[in-house]
Amino acid sequence: MIESLLPTRSARAIVGWSIVAAILVLLWVLVDNNYYLRLLISAGIAMIGVIPFGLLMGHMGYMAMGQGGFIGVGAYVVGCLTVQRFEIDIWAALPIAIMVVGALAYAFSFALFRLRGYHFSIGTLALGQLLYLAFDSWEWATGGPHGTSGIPRPAIGEFVFATNSRFLIIVSVFVFLAGFTSWWLARGHVGRALNAIRQDEDLAGARGLDVLRYKQLIFTFAAVWAGLAGGLYGSMQISIDPSSFTIWGSFQYVIYVIIGGAGTLLGPVIGVIFITVLDQLIADVGVWNQMILGALIVITVLFFRGGLWGGIRMLWALALKNRSADRSAVSTQAGAAE
């Protein structure tokens, strides 16, 4: 019924991702606790990076393990340009950070895409570690082990997004943009190319598909959004250091996609929400925290091949099927009674 009122798939996508962003804004209205507002901002920033990453890992089938490094590059470029070495406005620093991350990802993609499977994953893991070492040692740009502090919040004129409630508005807008641009790529020929690469990239190449170009496109696209997420993270935290951009940050992105559902755009969003809530519920269990998380990943892989979002869709389809069967039974009984 609702879909019939929307003229195009584009309109439905705009409405869908607007709803995701609006939920964050609605929570901003309802939540008055500063701690939970920061939690919402952190979840939103994770969504900005992980939704495009879902195209790389889920749609194309390449599990990159270096996204934490790209997040760090985005954060440190913003920090360097705004406070560490220069005093550029953050609205100018963010696009520069995006371009730096994009150029870096594209440059490394030539070497990385000589690899496949777990070799590619190990290669990106090494890249993430290399970037981490750069953050820790390049004191001129990053501040070294002590990091960078004093990163400003964005402002429009004299209106500064200084409070967490205001900053959440900016994050919500970028969540919408990340979701919509990812959907726009996935729905067209790029999405079909990614599926062909995932199924058999040798066959896709033999049929004339420029496999390397599409792989580089999506790798760079995911890295660019990770860089933006890093810039926003630095602004949220105000102070950053290398410990925020370890290999664990890259693992988290993979976990979000696996738990939420690879191959779907909403799956990573569900993964971020689920892991964020779970972290709060098991925060006091100490070492068991990671064990519980690992057990959930194993359970998801074994029993929910489509992740949580796939499970939700399966249950919804089953409910609709049962409802349709009940209606058919009622109609049959009514016909027999007549």
Tab-separated table of C-alpha atoms in Angstrom:
chain	number	residue	atom	x	y	z
A	1	MET	CA	0.000	0.000	0.000
A	2	ILE	CA	2.706	2.461	0.982
A	3	GLU	CA	4.938	1.383	-1.898
A	4	SER	CA	2.161	2.129	-4.389
A	5	LEU	CA	2.127	5.736	-3.205
A	6	LEU	CA	5.835	6.138	-3.961
A	7	PRO	CA	6.518	6.659	-7.667
A	8	THR	CA	10.045	5.252	-7.892
A	9	ARG	CA	12.508	3.015	-6.109
A	10	SER	CA	14.625	6.114	-5.550
A	11	ALA	CA	11.794	7.721	-3.623
A	12	ARG	CA	11.394	4.607	-1.495
A	13	ALA	CA	15.125	4.548	-0.771
A	14	ILE	CA	15.078	8.212	0.220
A	15	VAL	CA	12.158	7.535	2.555
A	16	GLY	CA	13.835	4.426	4.003
A	17	TRP	CA	17.175	6.043	4.793
A	18	SER	CA	15.405	9.190	5.968
A	19	ILE	CA	13.596	7.008	8.494
A	20	VAL	CA	16.931	5.596	9.752
A	21	ALA	CA	18.311	9.119	10.169
A	22	ALA	CA	15.030	10.353	11.669
A	23	ILE	CA	15.154	7.602	14.297
A	24	LEU	CA	18.514	8.958	15.460
A	25	VAL	CA	17.059	12.465	15.590
A	26	LEU	CA	13.974	11.181	17.440
A	27	LEU	CA	16.199	9.499	20.000
A	28	TRP	CA	18.019	12.833	20.317
A	29	VAL	CA	14.676	14.397	21.268
A	30	LEU	CA	13.781	11.637	23.723
A	31	VAL	CA	17.192	11.034	25.317
A	32	ASP	CA	18.270	13.620	27.853
A	33	ASN	CA	21.278	11.737	29.214
A	34	ASN	CA	24.641	12.952	27.886
A	35	TYR	CA	26.186	9.479	28.123
A	36	TYR	CA	23.498	7.921	25.947
A	37	LEU	CA	23.717	10.809	23.489
A	38	ARG	CA	27.424	10.051	23.015
A	39	LEU	CA	26.508	6.406	22.574
A	40	LEU	CA	24.053	7.353	19.824
A	41	ILE	CA	26.691	9.522	18.143
A	42	SER	CA	29.225	6.678	18.279
A	43	ALA	CA	26.679	4.281	16.771
A	44	GLY	CA	25.819	6.801	14.050
A	45	ILE	CA	29.488	7.335	13.175
A	46	ALA	CA	29.957	3.559	12.979
A	47	MET	CA	26.987	3.361	10.583
A	48	ILE	CA	28.538	6.034	8.356
A	49	GLY	CA	31.602	3.856	7.885
A	50	VAL	CA	30.070	0.386	7.908
A	51	ILE	CA	27.172	0.844	5.452
A	52	PRO	CA	29.530	1.499	2.492
A	53	PHE	CA	31.893	-1.170	3.848
A	54	GLY	CA	28.995	-3.600	3.496
A	55	LEU	CA	29.242	-3.187	-0.289
A	56	LEU	CA	32.885	-4.248	-0.212
A	57	MET	CA	32.474	-7.193	2.134
A	58	GLY	CA	28.899	-8.293	1.498
A	59	HIS	CA	28.115	-7.451	-2.118
A	60	MET	CA	31.610	-7.963	-3.576
A	61	GLY	CA	32.813	-10.620	-1.142
A	62	TYR	CA	36.150	-9.050	-0.165
A	63	MET	CA	36.746	-8.971	3.594
A	64	ALA	CA	39.001	-5.979	4.214
A	65	MET	CA	40.641	-5.778	7.635
A	66	GLY	CA	42.174	-2.322	7.432
A	67	GLN	CA	39.217	0.032	7.783
A	68	GLY	CA	40.410	1.104	11.222
A	69	GLY	CA	43.478	2.579	9.543
A	70	PHE	CA	41.376	4.659	7.141
A	71	ILE	CA	39.265	5.886	10.054
A	72	GLY	CA	42.473	6.954	11.771
A	73	VAL	CA	43.760	8.770	8.677
A	74	GLY	CA	40.515	10.742	8.470
A	75	ALA	CA	40.682	11.641	12.156
A	76	TYR	CA	44.339	12.661	12.095
A	77	VAL	CA	44.086	14.695	8.887
A	78	VAL	CA	41.266	16.697	10.459
A	79	GLY	CA	43.267	17.036	13.678
A	80	CYS	CA	46.421	18.111	11.844
A	81	LEU	CA	44.614	20.678	9.707
A	82	THR	CA	42.503	22.200	12.482
A	83	VAL	CA	44.827	22.260	15.503
A	84	GLN	CA	48.036	20.235	15.243
A	85	ARG	CA	49.784	22.220	12.489
A	86	PHE	CA	47.239	24.529	10.894
A	87	GLU	CA	44.032	26.318	11.843
A	88	ILE	CA	41.755	25.435	8.951
A	89	ASP	CA	37.997	25.401	9.492
A	90	ILE	CA	36.722	21.888	10.106
A	91	TRP	CA	34.234	22.160	7.222
A	92	ALA	CA	37.240	22.567	4.910
A	93	ALA	CA	39.302	19.944	6.755
A	94	LEU	CA	36.691	17.194	6.345
A	95	PRO	CA	36.690	17.249	2.495
A	96	ILE	CA	40.498	17.334	2.491
A	97	ALA	CA	40.545	14.324	4.823
A	98	ILE	CA	38.168	12.501	2.487
A	99	MET	CA	40.400	13.212	-0.519
A	100	VAL	CA	43.546	12.107	1.329
A	101	VAL	CA	41.937	8.832	2.415
A	102	GLY	CA	40.516	8.248	-1.068
A	103	ALA	CA	43.893	8.829	-2.727
A	104	LEU	CA	45.617	6.566	-0.200
A	105	ALA	CA	43.089	3.757	-0.672
A	106	TYR	CA	43.240	4.013	-4.452
A	107	ALA	CA	47.044	3.946	-4.448
A	108	PHE	CA	47.197	0.829	-2.258
A	109	SER	CA	44.378	-0.885	-4.174
A	110	PHE	CA	46.693	-1.713	-7.098
A	111	ALA	CA	48.843	-3.920	-4.876
A	112	LEU	CA	46.046	-5.238	-2.666
A	113	PHE	CA	43.888	-6.458	-5.544
A	114	ARG	CA	46.672	-8.661	-6.776
A	115	LEU	CA	45.509	-10.750	-3.819
A	116	ARG	CA	42.307	-12.689	-3.238
A	117	GLY	CA	40.539	-14.431	-0.398
A	118	TYR	CA	42.310	-14.538	2.926
A	119	HIS	CA	45.478	-13.220	1.258
A	120	PHE	CA	43.601	-9.983	0.542
A	121	SER	CA	42.359	-9.865	4.140
A	122	ILE	CA	45.898	-10.312	5.457
A	123	GLY	CA	47.142	-7.619	3.078
A	124	THR	CA	44.587	-5.098	4.328
A	125	LEU	CA	45.355	-6.133	7.904
A	126	ALA	CA	49.012	-5.316	7.261
A	127	LEU	CA	47.993	-1.959	5.771
A	128	GLY	CA	45.936	-1.145	8.856
A	129	GLN	CA	48.870	-2.009	11.099
A	130	LEU	CA	51.220	0.081	8.944
A	131	LEU	CA	48.931	3.089	9.312
A	132	TYR	CA	48.690	2.510	13.066
A	133	LEU	CA	52.493	2.589	13.314
A	134	ALA	CA	52.495	5.837	11.328
A	135	PHE	CA	50.002	7.364	13.781
A	136	ASP	CA	52.199	6.317	16.677
A	137	SER	CA	55.510	7.573	15.277
A	138	TRP	CA	54.848	10.583	13.008
A	139	GLU	CA	54.771	13.221	15.732
A	140	TRP	CA	54.775	16.214	13.366
A	141	ALA	CA	51.341	15.330	11.960
A	142	THR	CA	49.765	13.130	14.626
A	143	GLY	CA	51.387	14.061	17.912
A	144	GLY	CA	52.835	10.559	18.210
A	145	PRO	CA	51.782	8.397	21.178
A	146	HIS	CA	50.254	11.427	22.910
A	147	GLY	CA	47.914	12.090	20.002
A	148	THR	CA	46.115	15.285	19.070
A	149	SER	CA	43.793	17.306	21.281
A	150	GLY	CA	41.527	20.296	20.826
A	151	ILE	CA	39.816	19.178	17.602
A	152	PRO	CA	36.872	21.567	17.190
A	153	ARG	CA	33.214	20.841	16.654
A	154	PRO	CA	31.634	22.051	13.382
A	155	ALA	CA	29.804	25.369	13.266
A	156	ILE	CA	27.487	27.183	10.871
A	157	GLY	CA	28.046	30.875	11.404
A	158	GLU	CA	27.818	31.454	15.119
A	159	PHE	CA	25.831	28.265	15.683
A	160	VAL	CA	28.322	25.719	17.016
A	161	PHE	CA	27.421	22.036	17.228
A	162	ALA	CA	29.175	21.960	20.567
A	163	THR	CA	26.730	19.833	22.532
A	164	ASN	CA	26.188	16.153	21.881
A	165	SER	CA	22.535	16.754	21.069
A	166	ARG	CA	23.501	19.195	18.307
A	167	PHE	CA	26.335	17.034	17.005
A	168	LEU	CA	23.943	14.095	16.628
A	169	ILE	CA	22.045	16.096	13.994
A	170	ILE	CA	25.139	16.279	11.768
A	171	VAL	CA	25.831	12.577	12.249
A	172	SER	CA	22.228	11.725	11.323
A	173	VAL	CA	22.519	13.666	8.057
A	174	PHE	CA	25.677	11.774	7.109
A	175	VAL	CA	24.061	8.438	8.030
A	176	PHE	CA	21.343	9.240	5.499
A	177	LEU	CA	23.901	10.209	2.838
A	178	ALA	CA	26.001	7.079	3.441
A	179	GLY	CA	22.926	4.881	3.182
A	180	PHE	CA	21.483	6.554	0.107
A	181	THR	CA	24.732	6.683	-1.882
A	182	SER	CA	25.430	3.033	-1.042
A	183	TRP	CA	21.924	2.085	-2.170
A	184	TRP	CA	22.351	4.112	-5.359
A	185	LEU	CA	25.519	2.195	-6.222
A	186	ALA	CA	24.097	-1.199	-5.250
A	187	ARG	CA	20.876	-0.881	-7.263
A	188	GLY	CA	22.439	-0.235	-10.691
A	189	HIS	CA	25.124	-1.711	-12.907
A	190	VAL	CA	27.713	-1.325	-10.138
A	191	GLY	CA	25.695	-3.613	-7.882
A	192	ARG	CA	25.335	-6.175	-10.664
A	193	ALA	CA	29.076	-5.996	-11.308
A	194	LEU	CA	29.816	-6.562	-7.615
A	195	ASN	CA	27.554	-9.615	-7.536
A	196	ALA	CA	29.277	-10.997	-10.633
A	197	ILE	CA	32.681	-10.490	-9.005
A	198	ARG	CA	31.525	-12.212	-5.824
A	199	GLN	CA	30.193	-15.234	-7.704
A	200	ASP	CA	33.101	-15.721	-10.139
A	201	GLU	CA	35.382	-12.811	-10.939
A	202	ASP	CA	37.375	-14.788	-13.523
A	203	LEU	CA	34.204	-15.496	-15.468
A	204	ALA	CA	33.098	-11.866	-15.072
A	205	GLY	CA	36.428	-10.701	-16.472
A	206	ALA	CA	36.217	-13.170	-19.351
A	207	ARG	CA	32.843	-11.691	-20.282
A	208	GLY	CA	34.330	-8.221	-20.573
A	209	LEU	CA	33.781	-6.774	-17.094
A	210	ASP	CA	36.569	-4.441	-15.949
A	211	VAL	CA	36.952	-6.277	-12.646
A	212	LEU	CA	39.860	-4.245	-11.277
A	213	ARG	CA	38.095	-0.929	-11.919
A	214	TYR	CA	34.992	-1.981	-9.993
A	215	LYS	CA	37.027	-3.425	-7.134
A	216	GLN	CA	39.037	-0.225	-6.858
A	217	LEU	CA	35.856	1.857	-6.999
A	218	ILE	CA	34.196	0.088	-4.084
A	219	PHE	CA	37.383	-0.185	-2.034
A	220	THR	CA	37.962	3.558	-2.403
A	221	PHE	CA	34.278	4.336	-1.798
A	222	ALA	CA	34.290	2.385	1.478
A	223	ALA	CA	37.578	3.994	2.536
A	224	VAL	CA	36.310	7.518	1.818
A	225	TRP	CA	33.307	7.039	4.091
A	226	ALA	CA	35.549	5.491	6.745
A	227	GLY	CA	37.715	8.615	6.514
A	228	LEU	CA	34.678	10.843	6.998
A	229	ALA	CA	33.606	8.716	9.965
A	230	GLY	CA	37.108	9.177	11.389
A	231	GLY	CA	36.957	12.949	10.971
A	232	LEU	CA	33.623	13.069	12.779
A	233	TYR	CA	34.954	10.732	15.459
A	234	GLY	CA	37.897	13.048	16.094
A	235	SER	CA	35.550	16.010	16.374
A	236	MET	CA	33.302	14.109	18.777
A	237	GLN	CA	36.188	12.963	20.961
A	238	ILE	CA	38.046	16.320	20.715
A	239	SER	CA	41.198	14.384	21.663
A	240	ILE	CA	42.522	11.310	19.809
A	241	ASP	CA	45.512	8.989	20.120
A	242	PRO	CA	46.729	5.872	18.250
A	243	SER	CA	44.997	3.467	20.648
A	244	SER	CA	41.665	4.451	19.065
A	245	PHE	CA	42.697	3.045	15.667
A	246	THR	CA	44.050	-0.419	16.342
A	247	ILE	CA	43.283	-3.634	14.479
A	248	TRP	CA	40.290	-4.130	16.770
A	249	GLY	CA	38.535	-1.215	15.055
A	250	SER	CA	38.838	-3.059	11.745
A	251	PHE	CA	37.559	-6.276	13.328
A	252	GLN	CA	34.512	-4.420	14.616
A	253	TYR	CA	33.471	-3.425	11.098
A	254	VAL	CA	33.654	-7.059	9.999
A	255	ILE	CA	31.642	-8.117	13.050
A	256	TYR	CA	28.944	-5.527	12.318
A	257	VAL	CA	28.487	-6.922	8.812
A	258	ILE	CA	28.549	-10.596	9.841
A	259	ILE	CA	26.145	-10.139	12.752
A	260	GLY	CA	23.795	-7.792	10.899
A	261	GLY	CA	23.824	-9.559	7.556
A	262	ALA	CA	26.276	-9.460	4.657
A	263	GLY	CA	24.945	-8.589	1.222
A	264	THR	CA	22.279	-6.193	2.502
A	265	LEU	CA	22.431	-2.471	3.201
A	266	LEU	CA	20.363	-2.560	6.385
A	267	GLY	CA	22.263	-5.535	7.785
A	268	PRO	CA	25.302	-3.504	8.923
A	269	VAL	CA	22.950	-0.975	10.553
A	270	ILE	CA	21.272	-3.782	12.499
A	271	GLY	CA	24.727	-5.083	13.412
A	272	VAL	CA	25.823	-1.718	14.816
A	273	ILE	CA	22.629	-1.371	16.852
A	274	PHE	CA	22.830	-4.917	18.188
A	275	ILE	CA	26.524	-4.754	19.152
A	276	THR	CA	26.098	-1.305	20.747
A	277	VAL	CA	23.215	-2.523	22.904
A	278	LEU	CA	25.007	-5.792	23.695
A	279	ASP	CA	28.158	-3.950	24.800
A	280	GLN	CA	26.090	-2.015	27.310
A	281	LEU	CA	24.415	-5.160	28.621
A	282	ILE	CA	27.645	-7.120	29.120
A	283	ALA	CA	29.959	-4.234	29.972
A	284	ASP	CA	30.466	-5.494	33.535
A	285	VAL	CA	31.377	-9.102	32.754
A	286	GLY	CA	35.063	-8.380	32.116
A	287	VAL	CA	36.916	-10.961	30.037
A	288	TRP	CA	33.638	-12.727	29.235
A	289	ASN	CA	32.695	-9.739	27.085
A	290	GLN	CA	34.778	-10.871	24.095
A	291	MET	CA	33.889	-14.527	24.627
A	292	ILE	CA	30.181	-13.761	24.479
A	293	LEU	CA	30.704	-11.704	21.339
A	294	GLY	CA	32.702	-14.517	19.729
A	295	ALA	CA	30.018	-17.062	20.605
A	296	LEU	CA	27.358	-14.856	19.010
A	297	ILE	CA	29.385	-14.606	15.800
A	298	VAL	CA	29.683	-18.408	15.650
A	299	ILE	CA	25.945	-18.843	16.288
A	300	THR	CA	25.092	-16.259	13.636
A	301	VAL	CA	27.330	-17.880	11.021
A	302	LEU	CA	25.967	-21.359	11.772
A	303	PHE	CA	22.253	-20.651	12.108
A	304	PHE	CA	21.619	-17.241	10.507
A	305	ARG	CA	23.495	-17.227	7.213
A	306	GLY	CA	21.843	-13.922	6.354
A	307	GLY	CA	22.691	-12.401	9.741
A	308	LEU	CA	20.141	-10.857	12.077
A	309	TRP	CA	18.518	-8.900	9.256
A	310	GLY	CA	18.203	-12.097	7.225
A	311	GLY	CA	16.618	-13.792	10.239
A	312	ILE	CA	14.170	-10.925	10.684
A	313	ARG	CA	13.185	-11.087	7.015
A	314	MET	CA	12.776	-14.866	7.206
A	315	LEU	CA	10.525	-14.643	10.269
A	316	TRP	CA	8.510	-11.848	8.646
A	317	ALA	CA	8.021	-13.910	5.469
A	318	LEU	CA	7.005	-16.919	7.571
A	319	ALA	CA	4.482	-14.817	9.491
A	320	LEU	CA	2.980	-13.494	6.252
A	321	LYS	CA	2.818	-17.023	4.843
A	322	ASN	CA	1.000	-18.314	7.937
A	323	ARG	CA	-1.360	-15.355	7.828
A	324	SER	CA	-2.119	-16.033	4.172
A	325	ALA	CA	-2.692	-19.715	4.942
A	326	ASP	CA	-5.110	-18.804	7.756
A	327	ARG	CA	-7.055	-16.512	5.437
A	328	SER	CA	-7.256	-19.236	2.793
A	329	ALA	CA	-8.522	-21.701	5.383
A	330	VAL	CA	-11.193	-19.239	6.550
A	331	SER	CA	-12.279	-18.597	2.952
A	332	THR	CA	-12.484	-22.339	2.272
A	333	GLN	CA	-14.595	-22.910	5.370
A	334	ALA	CA	-16.887	-20.023	4.448
A	335	GLY	CA	-17.330	-21.432	0.928
A	336	ALA	CA	-18.108	-24.884	2.300
A	337	ALA	CA	-20.691	-23.446	4.691
A	338	GLU	CA	-22.520	-21.772	1.811
